Coordinates of C-alpha atoms in Angstrom, one line a residue:
X123 CA 0.0 0.0 0.0
X124 CA 1.3 3.4 -0.9
X125 CA 1.9 6.1 1.6
X126 CA -0.5 8.4 -0.3
X127 CA -3.3 5.9 0.2
X128 CA -2.7 5.8 4.0
X129 CA -2.5 9.5 4.6
X130 CA -6.1 10.3 3.9
X131 CA -7.1 8.0 6.7
X132 CA -5.3 10.3 9.1
X133 CA -7.0 13.5 8.2
X134 CA -6.4 16.8 10.0
X135 CA -9.9 16.6 11.5
X136 CA -9.3 13.2 13.2
X137 CA -5.9 14.4 14.5
X138 CA -7.6 17.5 16.0
X139 CA -10.4 15.4 17.6
X140 CA -7.9 13.0 19.1
X141 CA -5.7 15.7 20.5
X142 CA -8.8 17.4 22.0
X143 CA -9.8 14.2 23.8
X144 CA -6.3 13.6 25.2
X145 CA -6.1 17.2 26.4
X146 CA -9.6 17.0 28.1
X147 CA -8.6 13.7 29.7
X148 CA -5.4 15.2 31.1
X149 CA -7.3 18.3 32.3
X150 CA -9.9 16.2 34.1
X151 CA -7.2 14.1 35.8
X152 CA -5.3 17.3 36.8
X153 CA -8.6 18.8 38.3
X154 CA -9.2 15.5 40.2
X155 CA -5.7 15.5 41.6
X156 CA -6.0 19.2 42.7
X157 CA -9.4 18.5 44.3
X158 CA -8.0 15.5 46.2
X159 CA -5.1 17.7 47.5
X160 CA -7.5 20.4 48.6
X161 CA -9.8 17.8 50.3
X162 CA -6.8 16.3 52.1
X163 CA -6.2 19.7 53.7
X164 CA -9.8 20.2 54.9
X165 CA -10.7 19.3 58.5
X166 CA -11.9 15.7 58.8
X167 CA -15.3 16.8 60.0
X168 CA -16.0 18.0 56.5
X169 CA -14.5 15.0 54.6
X170 CA -15.5 12.2 57.0
X171 CA -19.1 12.3 58.0
X172 CA -20.0 10.9 61.4
X173 CA -22.5 8.2 60.5
X174 CA -22.5 6.5 63.9
X175 CA -25.8 6.5 65.8
X176 CA -24.1 7.8 69.0
X177 CA -22.1 10.5 67.1
X178 CA -18.9 9.1 68.6
X179 CA -16.6 11.1 66.4
X180 CA -18.3 14.5 66.6
X181 CA -17.0 17.1 69.0
X182 CA -19.4 19.3 70.9
X183 CA -19.6 23.1 71.5
X184 CA -17.7 22.9 74.9
X185 CA -14.7 21.3 73.2
X186 CA -14.8 23.9 70.4
X187 CA -14.9 26.8 72.8
X188 CA -12.0 25.5 74.8
X189 CA -10.0 24.8 71.6
X190 CA -10.7 28.3 70.3
X191 CA -9.6 29.9 73.5
X192 CA -6.2 28.2 73.6
X193 CA -3.2 30.5 73.6
X194 CA -0.7 27.7 74.5
X195 CA 0.5 24.7 72.4
X196 CA -0.9 21.3 73.5
X197 CA 0.5 18.0 72.3
X198 CA -1.6 14.9 72.5
X199 CA 0.7 11.9 72.5
X200 CA -1.2 8.8 71.3
X201 CA 0.6 5.7 72.7
X202 CA -0.3 3.0 70.3
X203 CA 1.6 0.3 68.3
X204 CA 1.4 0.8 64.6
X205 CA -1.4 -1.4 63.2
X206 CA -3.1 -1.8 66.7
X207 CA -4.7 1.7 67.0
X208 CA -8.3 2.1 68.2
X209 CA -10.0 3.4 65.0
X210 CA -12.7 5.3 66.9
X211 CA -10.1 7.0 69.2
X212 CA -7.8 7.8 66.3
X213 CA -10.6 9.5 64.4
X214 CA -11.5 11.6 67.4
X215 CA -7.9 12.6 67.8
X216 CA -7.7 13.7 64.2
X217 CA -10.7 15.9 64.7
X218 CA -9.0 17.5 67.7
X219 CA -6.0 18.3 65.6
X220 CA -8.3 20.0 63.1
X221 CA -9.9 22.2 65.8
X222 CA -6.9 24.5 66.6
X223 CA -3.4 25.2 65.4
X224 CA -2.4 25.0 69.1
X225 CA -3.3 21.2 69.2
X226 CA -0.9 18.7 67.8
X227 CA -1.4 14.9 67.8
X228 CA 1.7 12.7 67.7
X229 CA 1.6 8.9 67.7
X230 CA 4.3 7.2 69.7
X231 CA 4.8 3.5 69.1
X232 CA 5.8 1.9 72.4
X233 CA 7.9 -0.7 70.5
X234 CA 9.9 2.0 68.8
X235 CA 10.0 4.3 71.8
X236 CA 9.9 2.0 74.9
X237 CA 11.1 4.7 77.3
X238 CA 9.0 7.6 76.1
X239 CA 6.3 7.5 78.8
X240 CA 8.9 7.3 81.6
X241 CA 9.4 11.1 81.4
X242 CA 5.8 11.6 82.5
X243 CA 5.1 8.6 84.9
X244 CA 6.8 5.7 86.6
X245 CA 3.7 3.5 86.0
X246 CA 3.1 1.4 83.0
X247 CA 1.0 3.1 80.3
X248 CA -1.4 0.8 78.5
X249 CA -1.7 0.7 74.7
X250 CA -4.1 3.3 73.2
X251 CA -3.7 5.6 76.2
X252 CA -3.1 9.4 75.7
X253 CA -0.7 11.8 77.3
X254 CA -1.7 15.5 77.1
X255 CA 1.3 17.8 77.5
X256 CA 1.6 21.6 77.7
X257 CA 5.0 23.0 78.8
X258 CA 5.8 21.3 82.2
X259 CA 2.2 20.2 82.7
X260 CA 1.0 16.7 81.7
X261 CA -1.9 14.4 82.2
X262 CA -2.3 10.8 81.4
X263 CA -5.6 9.4 80.1
X264 CA -5.5 5.6 80.6
X265 CA -7.3 3.6 77.9
X266 CA -9.7 2.0 80.4
X267 CA -10.9 5.5 81.3
X268 CA -12.0 6.2 77.7
X269 CA -14.5 3.3 77.6
X270 CA -17.1 2.7 80.3
X271 CA -17.9 -0.9 81.1
X272 CA -20.4 -2.6 83.4
X273 CA -21.2 -6.2 84.2
X274 CA -24.0 -8.0 82.4
X275 CA -25.6 -10.2 85.0
X276 CA -27.2 -12.4 82.3
X277 CA -23.9 -13.4 80.9
X278 CA -21.7 -12.5 83.9
X279 CA -19.3 -10.7 81.6
X280 CA -18.3 -7.1 81.2
X281 CA -19.6 -5.1 78.2
X282 CA -18.9 -1.6 76.9
X283 CA -21.6 0.8 77.9
X284 CA -20.2 4.2 76.8
X285 CA -17.4 6.1 75.0
X286 CA -15.9 9.0 77.0
X287 CA -13.1 10.0 74.6
X288 CA -14.2 13.6 74.1
X289 CA -14.9 14.2 77.8
X290 CA -11.5 12.8 78.9
X291 CA -9.4 14.5 76.2
X292 CA -11.1 17.9 76.6
X293 CA -10.7 17.7 80.4
X294 CA -7.0 16.9 80.0
X295 CA -6.5 19.9 77.6
X296 CA -8.2 22.2 80.2
X297 CA -6.0 20.7 82.9
X298 CA -2.6 21.1 81.3
X299 CA -3.4 24.7 80.2
X300 CA -4.7 25.9 83.6
X301 CA -2.5 27.8 86.0
X302 CA -3.6 25.8 89.0
X303 CA -6.3 23.4 90.2
X304 CA -9.1 24.7 92.5
X305 CA -9.8 22.8 95.7
X306 CA -13.3 21.9 96.8
X307 CA -13.7 20.9 100.5
X308 CA -16.5 18.5 101.2
X309 CA -18.2 18.9 104.6
X310 CA -18.5 15.7 106.7
X311 CA -19.8 14.7 110.1
X312 CA -23.6 15.1 109.6
X313 CA -24.4 11.9 107.7
X314 CA -24.1 13.7 104.4
X315 CA -24.9 12.0 101.1
X316 CA -21.8 10.2 99.8
X317 CA -20.4 11.5 96.5
X318 CA -21.1 8.8 93.8
X319 CA -18.5 7.5 91.3
X320 CA -20.2 9.4 88.5
X321 CA -20.3 12.7 90.5
X322 CA -16.6 12.2 91.4
X323 CA -15.8 11.7 87.7
X324 CA -17.7 14.9 86.8
X325 CA -15.7 16.8 89.5
X326 CA -12.4 15.4 88.1
X327 CA -13.5 16.3 84.5
X328 CA -14.0 19.9 85.8
X329 CA -10.3 19.7 87.0
X330 CA -11.2 20.3 90.7
X331 CA -9.5 18.6 93.6
X332 CA -11.6 17.4 96.6
X333 CA -10.7 17.3 100.3
X334 CA -12.8 16.2 103.2
X335 CA -13.5 18.8 105.9
X336 CA -14.6 18.3 109.5
X337 CA -15.4 21.7 111.0
X338 CA -15.8 20.3 114.5
X339 CA -12.0 19.8 114.6
X340 CA -10.8 22.4 112.1
X341 CA -10.5 26.0 113.3
X342 CA -11.9 27.4 110.1
X343 CA -12.6 26.7 106.4
X344 CA -9.1 26.4 105.0
X345 CA -7.7 29.4 103.2
X346 CA -7.1 27.4 100.0
X347 CA -10.8 26.4 99.8
X348 CA -12.2 27.5 96.4
X349 CA -15.5 25.9 97.1
X350 CA -17.3 24.4 100.1
X351 CA -19.6 21.5 99.3
X352 CA -22.4 20.7 101.7
X353 CA -24.1 17.7 100.3
X354 CA -27.5 17.1 101.9
X355 CA -26.7 16.7 105.7
X356 CA -29.1 14.5 107.6
X357 CA -28.4 16.2 110.9
X358 CA -28.0 19.8 111.8
X359 CA -24.7 21.8 112.0
X360 CA -23.4 22.9 115.3
X361 CA -23.5 26.6 116.2
X362 CA -19.7 26.8 115.8
X363 CA -19.8 25.2 112.4
X364 CA -22.5 27.6 111.2
X365 CA -20.4 30.5 112.3
X366 CA -17.3 29.2 110.6
X367 CA -19.2 28.7 107.3
X368 CA -20.7 32.2 107.4
X369 CA -17.3 33.7 108.2
X370 CA -15.9 31.9 105.2
X371 CA -18.7 33.1 102.9
X372 CA -18.5 36.7 104.1
X373 CA -14.8 36.8 103.1
X374 CA -15.7 36.1 99.5
X375 CA -16.1 32.3 99.8
X376 CA -18.0 30.0 97.4
X377 CA -20.4 27.2 98.5
X378 CA -22.5 24.6 96.8
X379 CA -25.3 23.4 99.1
X380 CA -28.0 20.8 98.7
X381 CA -30.6 19.4 101.1
X382 CA -33.1 16.6 101.1
X383 CA -36.3 16.5 103.2
X384 CA -35.6 14.9 106.6
X385 CA -38.5 16.0 108.7
X386 CA -36.1 17.3 111.3
X387 CA -35.6 20.9 112.5
X388 CA -32.2 22.1 111.4
X389 CA -31.9 25.7 112.6
X390 CA -28.2 26.2 112.1
X391 CA -28.3 24.8 108.6
X392 CA -31.2 27.1 107.8
X393 CA -29.3 30.0 109.4
X394 CA -26.6 29.7 106.8
X395 CA -29.2 30.0 104.0
X396 CA -31.0 32.8 105.8
X397 CA -27.8 34.8 106.0
X398 CA -27.9 34.8 102.2
X399 CA -31.6 35.7 101.9
X400 CA -33.3 32.4 101.4
X401 CA -34.9 29.6 103.5
X402 CA -36.8 26.4 102.8
X403 CA -40.5 25.9 103.4
X404 CA -41.6 23.0 105.5
X405 CA -42.7 20.0 103.5
X406 CA -42.2 18.9 99.9
X407 CA -43.4 20.2 96.6
X408 CA -46.0 18.4 94.5
X409 CA -46.8 19.2 90.9
X410 CA -50.3 19.2 89.4
X411 CA -49.3 20.3 85.9
X412 CA -48.8 17.2 83.9
X413 CA -46.2 19.0 81.8
X414 CA -44.0 19.5 84.8
X415 CA -43.7 16.0 86.4
X416 CA -42.7 12.6 85.1
X417 CA -45.0 9.7 86.1
X418 CA -45.4 10.7 89.7
X419 CA -46.2 14.3 90.9
X420 CA -43.2 14.1 93.3
X421 CA -40.8 13.7 90.3
X422 CA -40.6 17.3 89.3
X423 CA -39.6 18.5 85.8
X424 CA -39.1 22.2 86.5
X425 CA -38.7 25.3 84.3
X426 CA -35.0 26.0 83.6
X427 CA -33.9 29.6 83.7
X428 CA -32.3 30.8 80.4
X429 CA -30.7 33.9 82.0
X430 CA -27.9 32.2 84.0
X431 CA -24.4 31.0 83.0
X432 CA -25.2 27.9 85.1
X433 CA -28.3 26.9 83.1
X434 CA -27.5 28.4 79.7
X435 CA -26.3 25.1 78.2
X436 CA -29.5 23.4 79.4
X437 CA -31.9 25.5 77.4
X438 CA -34.5 23.2 75.8
X439 CA -33.6 20.2 78.0
X440 CA -35.2 18.6 81.0
X441 CA -33.9 18.3 84.6
X442 CA -35.5 15.9 87.1
X443 CA -35.8 16.3 90.9
X444 CA -37.5 14.2 93.5
X445 CA -38.9 15.2 96.9
X446 CA -37.7 18.9 96.5
X447 CA -38.6 21.6 99.0
X448 CA -39.8 25.1 98.1
X449 CA -37.2 27.8 98.4
X450 CA -38.5 31.1 99.8
X451 CA -36.8 34.5 99.4
X452 CA -36.7 36.5 102.6
X453 CA -38.2 40.0 102.5
X454 CA -35.6 41.4 104.8
X455 CA -32.6 40.1 102.7
X456 CA -29.7 42.5 102.3
X457 CA -30.0 44.8 99.3
X458 CA -26.5 43.8 98.1
X459 CA -27.6 40.2 97.6
X460 CA -28.4 39.0 94.1
X461 CA -30.7 36.0 94.1
X462 CA -31.4 34.3 90.8
X463 CA -33.8 31.4 90.3
X464 CA -32.3 28.5 88.4
X465 CA -35.2 26.0 88.6
X466 CA -38.8 26.8 89.3
X467 CA -42.1 24.8 89.3
X468 CA -45.2 25.6 87.4
X469 CA -47.8 28.0 88.8
X470 CA -50.0 25.1 89.9
X471 CA -47.5 23.4 92.2
X472 CA -48.3 23.2 95.9
X473 CA -46.6 22.3 99.2
X474 CA -47.4 19.2 101.3
X475 CA -46.3 20.3 104.8
X476 CA -47.2 17.2 106.8
X477 CA -45.2 14.6 104.8
X478 CA -45.2 12.0 107.6
X479 CA -49.0 11.8 107.7
X480 CA -49.6 12.5 104.0
X481 CA -52.5 10.3 102.7
X482 CA -52.9 11.7 99.2
X483 CA -50.9 13.7 96.6
X484 CA -53.9 15.7 95.5
X485 CA -54.2 19.3 96.7
X486 CA -56.1 19.7 99.9
X487 CA -57.6 22.8 101.5
X488 CA -55.1 25.2 103.1
X489 CA -52.1 24.0 101.1
X490 CA -50.0 26.8 99.6
X491 CA -50.1 26.9 95.8
X492 CA -48.0 28.7 93.3
X493 CA -44.6 28.8 91.5
X494 CA -41.8 27.9 93.8
X495 CA -38.0 28.1 93.3
X496 CA -36.2 24.8 93.7
X497 CA -32.7 26.0 93.0
X498 CA -31.1 29.4 93.3
X499 CA -27.8 31.1 92.6
X500 CA -26.8 33.8 95.1
X501 CA -23.9 36.3 94.8
X502 CA -22.7 39.3 96.8
X503 CA -19.8 41.7 96.4
X504 CA -17.8 42.1 99.6
X505 CA -15.1 44.6 100.3
X506 CA -11.9 44.0 102.2
X507 CA -12.6 43.1 105.8
X508 CA -12.3 45.7 108.6
X509 CA -9.5 43.5 110.1
X510 CA -7.5 43.6 106.9
X511 CA -7.9 47.4 106.6
X512 CA -6.7 47.8 110.2
X513 CA -3.6 45.7 109.5
X514 CA -2.9 47.6 106.4
X515 CA -3.2 51.0 108.2
X516 CA -0.9 49.8 111.0
X517 CA 1.7 48.6 108.5
X518 CA 1.6 52.0 106.7
X519 CA 2.0 53.9 110.0
X520 CA 5.0 51.8 111.1
X521 CA 6.6 52.2 107.7
X522 CA 6.1 56.0 107.9
X523 CA 7.7 56.2 111.3
X524 CA 10.6 54.1 110.3
X525 CA 11.2 56.3 107.2
X526 CA 11.2 59.5 109.4
X527 CA 13.8 58.0 111.8
X528 CA 16.1 57.0 108.9
X529 CA 15.9 60.5 107.4
X530 CA 16.8 62.1 110.9
X531 CA 19.8 59.8 111.3
X532 CA 21.0 60.5 107.8
X533 CA 20.9 64.3 108.4
X534 CA 23.4 64.0 111.3
X535 CA 25.9 61.8 109.5
X536 CA 27.0 64.4 106.9
X537 CA 27.6 64.3 103.3
X538 CA 30.0 61.4 103.1
X539 CA 27.1 58.9 102.9
X540 CA 25.3 60.6 100.0
X541 CA 25.7 57.6 97.7
X542 CA 24.5 55.2 100.4
X543 CA 21.5 57.5 101.1
X544 CA 20.6 57.4 97.4
X545 CA 20.7 53.6 97.4
X546 CA 18.7 53.5 100.6
X547 CA 16.1 55.9 99.2
X548 CA 15.8 53.8 96.0
X549 CA 15.3 50.6 98.0
X550 CA 12.8 52.4 100.2
X551 CA 10.9 53.6 97.1
X552 CA 10.8 50.1 95.7
X553 CA 9.6 48.6 98.9
X554 CA 6.9 51.3 99.2
X555 CA 5.7 50.7 95.7
X556 CA 5.5 46.9 96.4
X557 CA 3.7 47.5 99.6
X558 CA 1.3 49.9 97.9
X559 CA 0.5 47.3 95.3
X560 CA -0.1 44.7 98.0
X561 CA -2.4 47.2 99.8
X562 CA -4.3 47.8 96.6
X563 CA -4.8 44.0 96.2
X564 CA -5.9 43.7 99.8
X565 CA -8.5 46.4 99.2
X566 CA -9.9 44.8 96.1
X567 CA -13.5 43.5 96.4
X568 CA -14.4 39.9 96.2
X569 CA -17.6 38.1 95.3
X570 CA -19.3 35.5 97.4
X571 CA -21.1 32.9 95.3
X572 CA -23.5 30.3 96.6
X573 CA -25.7 27.8 94.8
X574 CA -28.5 26.1 96.8
X575 CA -30.6 23.2 95.4
X576 CA -33.4 21.8 97.6
X577 CA -33.1 18.2 96.3
X578 CA -29.7 16.5 96.5
X579 CA -31.3 13.4 95.1
X580 CA -31.4 15.0 91.7
X581 CA -27.7 13.9 91.3
X582 CA -28.7 10.3 91.9
X583 CA -27.4 8.2 89.0
X584 CA -30.8 6.9 88.1
X585 CA -32.5 10.3 88.0
X586 CA -29.5 11.7 86.1
X587 CA -29.6 9.0 83.4
X588 CA -33.3 9.6 82.8
X589 CA -32.5 13.1 81.6
X590 CA -29.4 12.1 79.7
X591 CA -26.9 13.7 82.1
X592 CA -28.6 17.1 82.3
X593 CA -28.7 17.0 86.1
X594 CA -24.9 16.4 86.4
X595 CA -24.3 19.1 83.8
X596 CA -26.1 21.6 86.0
X597 CA -23.8 20.5 88.8
X598 CA -20.6 21.0 86.9
X599 CA -21.8 24.2 85.4
X600 CA -22.3 25.5 88.9
X601 CA -18.8 24.5 90.0
X602 CA -17.4 26.2 86.9
X603 CA -19.3 29.4 87.7
X604 CA -17.9 29.4 91.2
X605 CA -14.4 28.7 90.0
X606 CA -14.6 31.3 87.2
X607 CA -14.0 28.7 84.6
X608 CA -14.7 30.3 81.2
X609 CA -16.1 27.0 79.9
X610 CA -17.2 24.1 82.1
X611 CA -16.2 20.6 81.1
X612 CA -19.5 18.9 81.5
X613 CA -19.3 16.5 78.6
X614 CA -21.1 13.2 79.4
X615 CA -19.9 10.0 77.9
X616 CA -21.7 8.8 74.8
X617 CA -23.8 5.8 75.5
X618 CA -23.4 2.8 73.3
X619 CA -26.6 1.4 74.8
X620 CA -30.2 2.4 74.7
X621 CA -30.9 6.1 75.2
X622 CA -33.7 7.1 77.6
X623 CA -36.6 9.2 76.2
X624 CA -37.8 11.5 79.0
X625 CA -41.6 12.2 78.7
X626 CA -43.7 14.3 81.1
X627 CA -47.0 12.8 82.2
X628 CA -48.9 14.9 79.7
X629 CA -46.6 13.9 76.8
X630 CA -46.9 10.2 77.8
X631 CA -50.7 10.5 77.8
X632 CA -50.8 12.2 74.5
X633 CA -48.6 9.6 72.8
X634 CA -50.5 6.8 74.4
X635 CA -53.7 8.2 72.8
X636 CA -52.1 8.7 69.5
X637 CA -50.5 5.2 69.2
X638 CA -53.1 3.1 71.0
X639 CA -56.3 4.8 69.8
X640 CA -55.9 7.4 67.0
X641 CA -53.6 5.4 64.7
X642 CA -55.6 2.1 65.0
X643 CA -58.9 4.0 64.3
X644 CA -57.3 5.8 61.4
X645 CA -56.0 2.5 59.9
X646 CA -59.5 0.9 60.3
X647 CA -61.2 3.9 58.8
X648 CA -58.9 3.9 55.8
X649 CA -59.4 0.2 55.3
X650 CA -63.2 0.6 55.6
X651 CA -63.3 3.3 53.0
X652 CA -61.1 1.3 50.5
X653 CA -63.3 -1.8 51.1
X654 CA -66.5 0.2 50.6
X655 CA -65.3 1.7 47.3
X656 CA -64.2 -1.7 45.9
X657 CA -67.6 -3.2 46.8
X658 CA -69.5 -0.5 44.9
X659 CA -67.5 -1.3 41.8

């Protein structure tokens, strides 16, 4: 075949079409590569959707706020052997790294770096544990703290019930970036309710240390007390204990106080509350509004205030209290006290005073009815105490006298000590400035803060679980408010089991009518209409 016969087959048009196809293919491939590179730089929350029912990989608003507020670098060391990583935990860590430029995640293989953890602890660190580090501060998160387990009594084996990765990691970040840990003293000696394991875990997540305190043997509430916790005492305080608590509060102290109905007179306990403008009414509160109780009128589902830092995160959620008492604001309370309701009943609640002889939960003649506060937050600005001011004045007077004597002696010694005088005056000026600054600090005002809840049972594990941790979140929010934490770490673990649906009595009745009556009737009516139309044909 001649070349001239072959050439027509390869016309210019075909060559152009082929070149165009090749060029477009190359262009599309280049675009795909660029898009992949861009996607690789995007945060994982945009490129990897959390499809888990429990939203195990998603990070909440509290974590985002803490990450945004970081001004220090935090490194999260993930101690895991290559190929044996926990995929859920690794994905969560990747999302932390995407939150802030101050957070870096570094995996350390214990096989390659066997001595790495020894610089942070002498104990053995289990695989898939995390070490949070910021400067000289560090905190270890053991792997067994990340997953919650409980025994299954049907199989007598342990099973995983919750994933607490976010709560533990966020708490560790807050811990290593904080300047110092606040201390909460827990009052004992009056048969107080014991702090449960879940409450202790919530306190630790808030990065607060706890110490026991017996005011019968202690001279005062310790100076390093950031919070005093009085957890539902079953017997009254002594007069001396009452005075020590009030003295502590008057100096700008903070207290979290709860009570449960005991049927006993507790005048000294009440005196502490009365000093801050509130007291409890005799008896327990009963709800008649079906939208404000769950199953039983003693299980109260109160209105949650939206105007407080303590309850802001609970907007649109339920809290649950049992056997609460009504809190009454005193008319003669000091004008400087700020008393804010946190939880209140409906307008149709009433008080049963004679609980021991109560025969019915329905309202009877003579029983007080209305909207009652069940939890309050109280604050008061206090100035430097008179004793502090007297000490400051005495120190200033002594310093002034000492300075006059020094000047007199210097005048008789002559001019040969001029240089020494200059040095002495400079030192004196420096000391005076330092003391003046100290005096200014001593004169600064402080703020007393107190939270009182009339049902300590609201922090019972069973009640807390029925509202998906909202009760415990209120507790940690209150601790954060008293410690001036910008963001409270009240992140509950994510359940890997059945979630409870909390319904008020009214909602339960409504859905019972819908599912047991309306839907069956609607189905029968629809079937009847269809049957009738077919029969007519």
